PDB file of C-alpha atoms in Angstrom:
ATOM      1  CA  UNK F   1      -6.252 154.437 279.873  1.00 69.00           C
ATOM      2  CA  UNK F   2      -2.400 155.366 280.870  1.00 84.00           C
ATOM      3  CA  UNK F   3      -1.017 157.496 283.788  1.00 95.00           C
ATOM      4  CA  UNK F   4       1.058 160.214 282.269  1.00 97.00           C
ATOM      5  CA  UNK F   5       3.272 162.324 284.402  1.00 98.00           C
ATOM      6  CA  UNK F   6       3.756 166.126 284.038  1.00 98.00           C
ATOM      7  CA  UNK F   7       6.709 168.014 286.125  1.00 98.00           C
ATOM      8  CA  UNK F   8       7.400 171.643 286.431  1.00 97.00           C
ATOM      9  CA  UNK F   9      10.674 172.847 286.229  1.00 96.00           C
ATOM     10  CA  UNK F  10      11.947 175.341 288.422  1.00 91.00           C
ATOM     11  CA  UNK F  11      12.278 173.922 291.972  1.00 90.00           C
ATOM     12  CA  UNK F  12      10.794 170.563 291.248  1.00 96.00           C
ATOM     13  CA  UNK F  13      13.105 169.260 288.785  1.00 96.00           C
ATOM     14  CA  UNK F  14      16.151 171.605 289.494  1.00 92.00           C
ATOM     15  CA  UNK F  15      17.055 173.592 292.263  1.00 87.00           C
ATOM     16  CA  UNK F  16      16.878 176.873 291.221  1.00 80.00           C
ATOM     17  CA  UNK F  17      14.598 178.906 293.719  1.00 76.00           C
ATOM     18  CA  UNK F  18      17.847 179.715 296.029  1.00 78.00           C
ATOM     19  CA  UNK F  19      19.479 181.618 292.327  1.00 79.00           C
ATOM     20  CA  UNK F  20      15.870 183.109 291.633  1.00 79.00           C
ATOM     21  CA  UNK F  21      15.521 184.390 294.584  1.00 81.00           C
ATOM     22  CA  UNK F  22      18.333 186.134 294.970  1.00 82.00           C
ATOM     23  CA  UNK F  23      18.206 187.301 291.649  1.00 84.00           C
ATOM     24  CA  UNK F  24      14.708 188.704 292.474  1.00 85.00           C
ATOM     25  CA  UNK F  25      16.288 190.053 295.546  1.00 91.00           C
ATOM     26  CA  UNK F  26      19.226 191.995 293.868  1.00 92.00           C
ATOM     27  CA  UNK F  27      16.797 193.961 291.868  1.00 93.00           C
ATOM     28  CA  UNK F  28      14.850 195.070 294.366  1.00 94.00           C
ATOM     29  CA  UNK F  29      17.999 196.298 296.582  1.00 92.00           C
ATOM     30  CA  UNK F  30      19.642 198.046 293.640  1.00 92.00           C
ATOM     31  CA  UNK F  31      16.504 199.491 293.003  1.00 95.00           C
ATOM     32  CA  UNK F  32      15.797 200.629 296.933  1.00 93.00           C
ATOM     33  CA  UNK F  33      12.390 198.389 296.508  1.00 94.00           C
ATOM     34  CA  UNK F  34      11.410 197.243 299.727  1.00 93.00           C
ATOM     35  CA  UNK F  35      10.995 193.685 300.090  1.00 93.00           C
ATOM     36  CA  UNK F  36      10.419 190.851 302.157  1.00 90.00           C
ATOM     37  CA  UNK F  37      10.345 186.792 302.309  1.00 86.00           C
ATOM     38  CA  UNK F  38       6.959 186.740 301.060  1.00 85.00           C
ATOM     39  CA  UNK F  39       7.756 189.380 297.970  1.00 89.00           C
ATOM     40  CA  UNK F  40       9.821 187.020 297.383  1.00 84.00           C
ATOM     41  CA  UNK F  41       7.726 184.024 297.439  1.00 78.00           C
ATOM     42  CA  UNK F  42       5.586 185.865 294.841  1.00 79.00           C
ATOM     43  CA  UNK F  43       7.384 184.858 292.415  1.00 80.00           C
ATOM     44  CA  UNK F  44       7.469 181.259 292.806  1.00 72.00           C
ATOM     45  CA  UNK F  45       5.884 179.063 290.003  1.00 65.00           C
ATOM     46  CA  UNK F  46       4.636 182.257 288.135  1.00 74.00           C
ATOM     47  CA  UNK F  47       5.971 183.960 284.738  1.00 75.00           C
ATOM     48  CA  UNK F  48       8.790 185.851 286.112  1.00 80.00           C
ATOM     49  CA  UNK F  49       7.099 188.967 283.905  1.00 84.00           C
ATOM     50  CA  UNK F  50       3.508 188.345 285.431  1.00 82.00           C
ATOM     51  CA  UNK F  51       4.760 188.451 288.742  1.00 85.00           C
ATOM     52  CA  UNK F  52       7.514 191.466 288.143  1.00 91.00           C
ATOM     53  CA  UNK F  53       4.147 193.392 286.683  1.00 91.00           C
ATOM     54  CA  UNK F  54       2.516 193.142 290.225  1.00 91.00           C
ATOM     55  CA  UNK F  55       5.589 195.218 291.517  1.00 94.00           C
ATOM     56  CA  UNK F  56       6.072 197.712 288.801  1.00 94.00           C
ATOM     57  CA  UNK F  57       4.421 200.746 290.589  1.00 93.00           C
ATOM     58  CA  UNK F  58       7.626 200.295 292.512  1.00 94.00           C
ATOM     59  CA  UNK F  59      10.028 201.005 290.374  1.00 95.00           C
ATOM     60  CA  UNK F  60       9.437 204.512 288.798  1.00 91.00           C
ATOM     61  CA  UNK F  61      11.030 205.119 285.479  1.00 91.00           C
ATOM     62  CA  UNK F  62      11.453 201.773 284.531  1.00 93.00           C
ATOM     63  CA  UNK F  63       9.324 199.339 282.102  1.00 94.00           C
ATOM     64  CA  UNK F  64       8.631 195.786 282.453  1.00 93.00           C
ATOM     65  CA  UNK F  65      11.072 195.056 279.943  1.00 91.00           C
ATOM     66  CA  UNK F  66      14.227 196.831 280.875  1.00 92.00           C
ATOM     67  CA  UNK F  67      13.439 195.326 284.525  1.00 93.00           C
ATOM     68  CA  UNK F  68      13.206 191.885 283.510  1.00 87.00           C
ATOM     69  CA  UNK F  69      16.287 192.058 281.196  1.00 89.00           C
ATOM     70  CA  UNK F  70      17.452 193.024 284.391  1.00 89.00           C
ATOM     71  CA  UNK F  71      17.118 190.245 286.471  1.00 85.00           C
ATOM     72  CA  UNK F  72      17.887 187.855 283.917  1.00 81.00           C
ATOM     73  CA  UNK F  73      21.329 189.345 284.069  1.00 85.00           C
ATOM     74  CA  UNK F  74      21.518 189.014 287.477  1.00 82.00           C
ATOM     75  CA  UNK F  75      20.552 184.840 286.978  1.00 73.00           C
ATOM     76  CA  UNK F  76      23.684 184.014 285.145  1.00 74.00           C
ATOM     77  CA  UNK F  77      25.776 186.034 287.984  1.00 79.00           C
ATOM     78  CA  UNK F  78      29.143 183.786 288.936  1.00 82.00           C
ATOM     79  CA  UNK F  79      28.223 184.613 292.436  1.00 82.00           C
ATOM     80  CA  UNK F  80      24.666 183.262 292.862  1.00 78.00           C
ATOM     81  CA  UNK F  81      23.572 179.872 293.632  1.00 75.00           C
ATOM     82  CA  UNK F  82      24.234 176.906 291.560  1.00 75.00           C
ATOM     83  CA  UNK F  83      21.626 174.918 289.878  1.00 79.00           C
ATOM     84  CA  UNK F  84      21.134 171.195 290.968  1.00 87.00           C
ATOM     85  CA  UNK F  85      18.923 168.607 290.078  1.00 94.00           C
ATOM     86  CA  UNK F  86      16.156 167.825 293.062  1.00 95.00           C
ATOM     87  CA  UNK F  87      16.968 165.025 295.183  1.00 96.00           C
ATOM     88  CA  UNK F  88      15.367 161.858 293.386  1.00 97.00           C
ATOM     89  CA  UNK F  89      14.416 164.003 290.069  1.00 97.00           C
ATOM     90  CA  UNK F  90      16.871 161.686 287.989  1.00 97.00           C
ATOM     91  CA  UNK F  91      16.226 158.367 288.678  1.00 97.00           C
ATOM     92  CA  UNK F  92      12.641 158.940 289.267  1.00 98.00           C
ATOM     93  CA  UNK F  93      13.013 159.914 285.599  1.00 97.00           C
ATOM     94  CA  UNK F  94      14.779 157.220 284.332  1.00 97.00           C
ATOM     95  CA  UNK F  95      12.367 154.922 286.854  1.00 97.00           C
ATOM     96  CA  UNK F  96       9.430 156.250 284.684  1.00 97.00           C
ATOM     97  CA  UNK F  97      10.992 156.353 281.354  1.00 97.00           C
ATOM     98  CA  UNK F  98      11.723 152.734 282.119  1.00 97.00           C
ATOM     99  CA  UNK F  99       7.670 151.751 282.367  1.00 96.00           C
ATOM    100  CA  UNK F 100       6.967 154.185 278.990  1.00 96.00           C
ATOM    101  CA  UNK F 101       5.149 156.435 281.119  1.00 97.00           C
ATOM    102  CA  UNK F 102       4.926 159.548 278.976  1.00 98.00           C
ATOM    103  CA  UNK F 103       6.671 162.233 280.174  1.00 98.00           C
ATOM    104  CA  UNK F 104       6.279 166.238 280.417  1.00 98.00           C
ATOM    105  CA  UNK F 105       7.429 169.489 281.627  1.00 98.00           C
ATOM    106  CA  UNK F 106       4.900 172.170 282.197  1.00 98.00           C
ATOM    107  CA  UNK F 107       6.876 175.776 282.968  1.00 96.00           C
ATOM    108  CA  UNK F 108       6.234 179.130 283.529  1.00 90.00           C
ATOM    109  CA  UNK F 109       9.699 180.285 281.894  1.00 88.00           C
ATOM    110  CA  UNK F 110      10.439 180.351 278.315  1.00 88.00           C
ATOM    111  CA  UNK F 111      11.411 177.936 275.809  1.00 93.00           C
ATOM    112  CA  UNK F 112      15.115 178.521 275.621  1.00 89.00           C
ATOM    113  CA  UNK F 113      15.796 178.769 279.026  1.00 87.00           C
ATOM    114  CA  UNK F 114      13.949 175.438 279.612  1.00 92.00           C
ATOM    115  CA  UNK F 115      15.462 173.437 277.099  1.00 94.00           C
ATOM    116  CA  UNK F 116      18.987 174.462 278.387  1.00 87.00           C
ATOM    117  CA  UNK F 117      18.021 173.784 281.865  1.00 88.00           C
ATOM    118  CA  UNK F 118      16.771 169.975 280.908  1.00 94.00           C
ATOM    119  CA  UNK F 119      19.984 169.413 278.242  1.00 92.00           C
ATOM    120  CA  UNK F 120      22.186 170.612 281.179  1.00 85.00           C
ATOM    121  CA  UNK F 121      20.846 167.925 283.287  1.00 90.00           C
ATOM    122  CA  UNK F 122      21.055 165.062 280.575  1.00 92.00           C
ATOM    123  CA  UNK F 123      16.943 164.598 280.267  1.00 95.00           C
ATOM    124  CA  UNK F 124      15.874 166.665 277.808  1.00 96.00           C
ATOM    125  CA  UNK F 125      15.316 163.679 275.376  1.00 96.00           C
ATOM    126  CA  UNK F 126      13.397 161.673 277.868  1.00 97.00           C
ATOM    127  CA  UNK F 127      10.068 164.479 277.625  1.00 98.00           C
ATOM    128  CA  UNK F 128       7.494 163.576 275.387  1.00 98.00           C
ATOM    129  CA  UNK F 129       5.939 167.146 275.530  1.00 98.00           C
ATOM    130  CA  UNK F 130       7.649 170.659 276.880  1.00 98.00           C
ATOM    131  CA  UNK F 131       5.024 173.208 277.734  1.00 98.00           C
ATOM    132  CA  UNK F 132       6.811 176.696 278.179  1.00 97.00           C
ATOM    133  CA  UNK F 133       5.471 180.710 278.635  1.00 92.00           C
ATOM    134  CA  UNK F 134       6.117 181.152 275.147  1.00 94.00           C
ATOM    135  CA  UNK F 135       2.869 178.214 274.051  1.00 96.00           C
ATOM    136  CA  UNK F 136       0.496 179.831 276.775  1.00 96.00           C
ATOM    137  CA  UNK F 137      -1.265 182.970 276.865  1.00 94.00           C
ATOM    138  CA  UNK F 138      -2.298 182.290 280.949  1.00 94.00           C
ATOM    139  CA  UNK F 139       0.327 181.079 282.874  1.00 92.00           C
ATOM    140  CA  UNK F 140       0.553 179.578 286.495  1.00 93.00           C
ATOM    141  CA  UNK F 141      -2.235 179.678 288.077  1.00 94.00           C
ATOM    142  CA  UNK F 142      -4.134 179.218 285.156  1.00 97.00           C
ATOM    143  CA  UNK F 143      -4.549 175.551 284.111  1.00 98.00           C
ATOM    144  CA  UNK F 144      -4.167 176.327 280.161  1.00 98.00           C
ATOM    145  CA  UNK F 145      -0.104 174.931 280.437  1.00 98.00           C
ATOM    146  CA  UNK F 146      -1.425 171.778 282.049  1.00 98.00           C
ATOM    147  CA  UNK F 147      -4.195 171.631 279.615  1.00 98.00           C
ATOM    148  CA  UNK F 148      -2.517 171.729 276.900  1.00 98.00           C
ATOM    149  CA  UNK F 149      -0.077 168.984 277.601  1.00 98.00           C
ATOM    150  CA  UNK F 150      -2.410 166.920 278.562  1.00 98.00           C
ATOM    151  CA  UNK F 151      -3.908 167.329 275.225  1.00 97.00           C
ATOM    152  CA  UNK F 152      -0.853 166.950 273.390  1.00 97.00           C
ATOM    153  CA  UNK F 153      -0.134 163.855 275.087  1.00 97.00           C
ATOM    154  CA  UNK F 154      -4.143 162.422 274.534  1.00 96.00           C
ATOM    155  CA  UNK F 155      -3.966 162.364 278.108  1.00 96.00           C
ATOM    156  CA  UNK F 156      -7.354 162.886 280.273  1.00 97.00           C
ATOM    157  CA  UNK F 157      -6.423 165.068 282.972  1.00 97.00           C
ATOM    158  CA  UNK F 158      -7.990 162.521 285.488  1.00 96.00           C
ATOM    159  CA  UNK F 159      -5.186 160.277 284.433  1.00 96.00           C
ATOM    160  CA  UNK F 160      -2.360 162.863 284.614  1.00 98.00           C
ATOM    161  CA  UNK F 161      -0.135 163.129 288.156  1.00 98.00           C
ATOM    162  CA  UNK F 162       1.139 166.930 288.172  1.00 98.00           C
ATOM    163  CA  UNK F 163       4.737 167.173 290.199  1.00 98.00           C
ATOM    164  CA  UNK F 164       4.604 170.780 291.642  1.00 97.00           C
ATOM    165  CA  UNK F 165       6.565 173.101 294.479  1.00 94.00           C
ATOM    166  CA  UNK F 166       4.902 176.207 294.248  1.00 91.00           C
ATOM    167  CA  UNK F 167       0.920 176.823 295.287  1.00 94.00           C
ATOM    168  CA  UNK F 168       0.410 178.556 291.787  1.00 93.00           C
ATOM    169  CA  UNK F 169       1.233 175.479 290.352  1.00 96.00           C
ATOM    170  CA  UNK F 170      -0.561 173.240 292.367  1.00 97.00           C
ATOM    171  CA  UNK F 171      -3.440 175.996 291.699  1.00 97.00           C
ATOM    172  CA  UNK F 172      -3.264 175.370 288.308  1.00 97.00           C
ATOM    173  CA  UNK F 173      -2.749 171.656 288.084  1.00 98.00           C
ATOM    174  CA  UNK F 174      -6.244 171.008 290.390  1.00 98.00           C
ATOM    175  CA  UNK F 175      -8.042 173.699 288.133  1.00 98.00           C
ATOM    176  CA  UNK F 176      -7.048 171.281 285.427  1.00 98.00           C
ATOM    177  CA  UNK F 177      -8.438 168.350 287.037  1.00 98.00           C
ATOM    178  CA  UNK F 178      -5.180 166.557 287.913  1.00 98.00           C
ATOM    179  CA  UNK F 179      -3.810 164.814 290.810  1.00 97.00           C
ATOM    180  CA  UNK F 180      -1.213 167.096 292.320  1.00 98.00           C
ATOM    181  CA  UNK F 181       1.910 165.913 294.388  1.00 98.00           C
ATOM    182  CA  UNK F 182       2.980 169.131 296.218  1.00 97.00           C
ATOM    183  CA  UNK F 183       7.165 169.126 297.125  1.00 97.00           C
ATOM    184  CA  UNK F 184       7.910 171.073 299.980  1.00 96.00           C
ATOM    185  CA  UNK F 185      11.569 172.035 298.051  1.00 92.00           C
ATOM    186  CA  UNK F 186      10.991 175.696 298.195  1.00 87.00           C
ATOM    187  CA  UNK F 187       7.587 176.453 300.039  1.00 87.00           C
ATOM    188  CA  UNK F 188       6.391 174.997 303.537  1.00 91.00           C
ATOM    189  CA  UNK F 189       4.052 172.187 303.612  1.00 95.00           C
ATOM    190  CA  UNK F 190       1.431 175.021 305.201  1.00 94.00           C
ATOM    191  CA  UNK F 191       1.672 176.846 301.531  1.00 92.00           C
ATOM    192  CA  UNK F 192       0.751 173.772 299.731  1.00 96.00           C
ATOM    193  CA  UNK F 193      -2.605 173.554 300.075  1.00 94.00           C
ATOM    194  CA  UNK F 194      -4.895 171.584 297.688  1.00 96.00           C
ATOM    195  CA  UNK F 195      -1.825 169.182 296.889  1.00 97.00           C
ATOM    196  CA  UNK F 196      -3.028 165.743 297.065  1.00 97.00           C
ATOM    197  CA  UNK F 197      -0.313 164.351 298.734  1.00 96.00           C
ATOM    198  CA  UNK F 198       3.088 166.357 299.689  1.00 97.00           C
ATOM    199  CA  UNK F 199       6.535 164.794 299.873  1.00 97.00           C
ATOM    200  CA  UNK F 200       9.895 166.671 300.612  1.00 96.00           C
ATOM    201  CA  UNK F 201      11.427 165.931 297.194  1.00 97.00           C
ATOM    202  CA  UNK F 202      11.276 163.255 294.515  1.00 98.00           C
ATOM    203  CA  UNK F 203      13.041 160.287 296.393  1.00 96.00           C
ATOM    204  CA  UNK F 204      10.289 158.800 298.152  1.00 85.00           C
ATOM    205  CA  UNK F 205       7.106 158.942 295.021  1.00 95.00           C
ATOM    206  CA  UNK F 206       5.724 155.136 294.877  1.00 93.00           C
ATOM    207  CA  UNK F 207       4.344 154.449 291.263  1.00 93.00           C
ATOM    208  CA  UNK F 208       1.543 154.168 289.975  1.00 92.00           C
ATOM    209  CA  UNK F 209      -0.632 157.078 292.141  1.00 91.00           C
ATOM    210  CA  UNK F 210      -3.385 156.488 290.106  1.00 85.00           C
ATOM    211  CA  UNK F 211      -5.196 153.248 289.941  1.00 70.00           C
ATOM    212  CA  UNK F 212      -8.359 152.642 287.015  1.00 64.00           C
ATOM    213  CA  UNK F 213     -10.577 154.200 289.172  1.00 62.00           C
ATOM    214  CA  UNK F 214      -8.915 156.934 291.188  1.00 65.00           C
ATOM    215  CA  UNK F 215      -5.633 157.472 293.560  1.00 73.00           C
ATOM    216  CA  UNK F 216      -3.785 154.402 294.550  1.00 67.00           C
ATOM    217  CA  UNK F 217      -3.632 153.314 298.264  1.00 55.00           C
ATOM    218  CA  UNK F 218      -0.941 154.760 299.947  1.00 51.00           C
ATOM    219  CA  UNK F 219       0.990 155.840 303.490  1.00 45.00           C
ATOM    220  CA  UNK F 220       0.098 158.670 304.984  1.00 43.00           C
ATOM    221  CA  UNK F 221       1.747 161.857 303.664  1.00 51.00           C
ATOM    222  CA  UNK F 222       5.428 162.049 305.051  1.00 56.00           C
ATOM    223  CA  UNK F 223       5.433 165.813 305.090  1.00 57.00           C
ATOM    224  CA  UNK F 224       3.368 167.695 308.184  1.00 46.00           C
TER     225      UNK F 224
END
C-alpha cells in the first residue's frame, strides 16, 4: 500500500510563528493582558479562535469575534515579520511530487488564508488534499483533520508520515495513528514529545520513513 505524506502549514511549511506571535502579542499589550512566552506558545498549531477562547476571561467587554478580527488585522501589519518558506519545504516538495507520493496539508487556519499562503509560495497545485478549520469540527489536538485526509486520500493512517512543529499537532497526528516527524522550527525539541523522530527543518528528511512493515531504518535523531 503507498506512503502518503501530510504537512501542516503554519511553521512547518512557512515561517510564520515569528508574525503570529507577535500578532498574538500586540493584542494582548493593547489590551493590558498579561502575557508570557508560554501564552504565547498556546497558540501554536491550534485554531487561532480555540486557543483565543482559553483567554477570553481576560479581556472584559470584548467577544471572541471582535478579538479575533482583531488580530487578524494585526497579521497583515507592514511592520511584522515576513513569511518564508521552511528551510528544505520546497524541494522536499518537489522531491516527493517527483516519486507521486500524494501530497496534503492538514491546518488549523481557514481555507482562504491557506490557499493564499500555498499559491504565494508556488505549491498550491502540487496538494492532492487541503484539510482546513473550516472541514473540521475538532481541530488540533484532535485527530479528525488528519483523519479525514487520510480518508480522502484512501490512505491508512499506518501508511501516512505527518510533518508537524507544534505538540498539538503531533498530539493529533499519533491520536490518528500516524508516524509523526516533529520540526523543532518554532518549539524546542523538549516540547515535542511523542514525535517519532525530530529534525530541525525539512532539509535533512530521507525518503521513504515507512517501509511495508513499519518505520524505515534510520540515523539517530539529529535534534537533542
Amino acid at each position: 500500500m503507498r506512503t502518503v505524506a501530510l504537512f501542516d502549514l503554519d511553521g512547518t511549511l512557512i515561517n510564520t510563528e515569528p508574525r503570529n506571535r507577535a500578532a498574538w502579542s500586540r493584542l494582548f499589550r493593547r489590551h493590558k493582558v498579561p502575557h508570557d512566552d508560554d501564552t504565547l506558545r498556546g497558540f501554536a498549531g491550534r485554531p487561532g479562535k480555540e486557543a483565543l477562547a482559553d483567554h477570553l476571561h481576560s479581556f472584559r467587554g470584548h467577544t471572541l469575534e471582535e478579538l479575533h478580527a482583531e488580530v487578524v488585522s494585526y497579521s497583515e501589519a507592514p511592520d511584522l515579520p515576513a513569511v518564508e518558506p521552511v528551510a528544505g519545504a520546497l524541494d522536499l516538495l518537489a522531491r516527493l511530487r517527483r516519486q507521486r507520493v500524494p501530497l496534503g496539508v492538514v491546518t488549523s487556519g481557514p481555507r482562504d488564508y491557506a490557499r493564499a499562503e500555498l499559491a504565494a509560495l508556488g505549491v498550491l497545485s502540487a496538494f492532492d488534499v487541503l484539510i482546513t478549520a473550516d472541514d473540521v469540527t475538532r481541530g488540533k489536538p484532535d485527530p479528525q483533520g488528519y483523519l479525514a485526509a487520510c480518508a480522502a486520500l484512501k490512505a491508512e493512517p499506518a501508511r501516512t508520515v505527518v510533518f508537524e512543529d507544534a505538540p498539538a499537532g503531533i498530539s493529533a497526528a499519533k491520536s490518528a495513528g500516524t508516524f509523526c516527524v516533529g520540526l523543532t522550527t518554532t518549539q524546542p525539541a523538549a516540547s515535542l514529545t511523542g514525535a517519532d523522530l525530530l529534525l530541525p527543518d525539512l532539509t535533512q528528511v530521507p525518503w521513504p520513513l515507512l517501509t511495508p512493515t513499519g518505520p524505515a531504518p534510520s540515523e539517530p535523531s539529529p535534534v537533542g
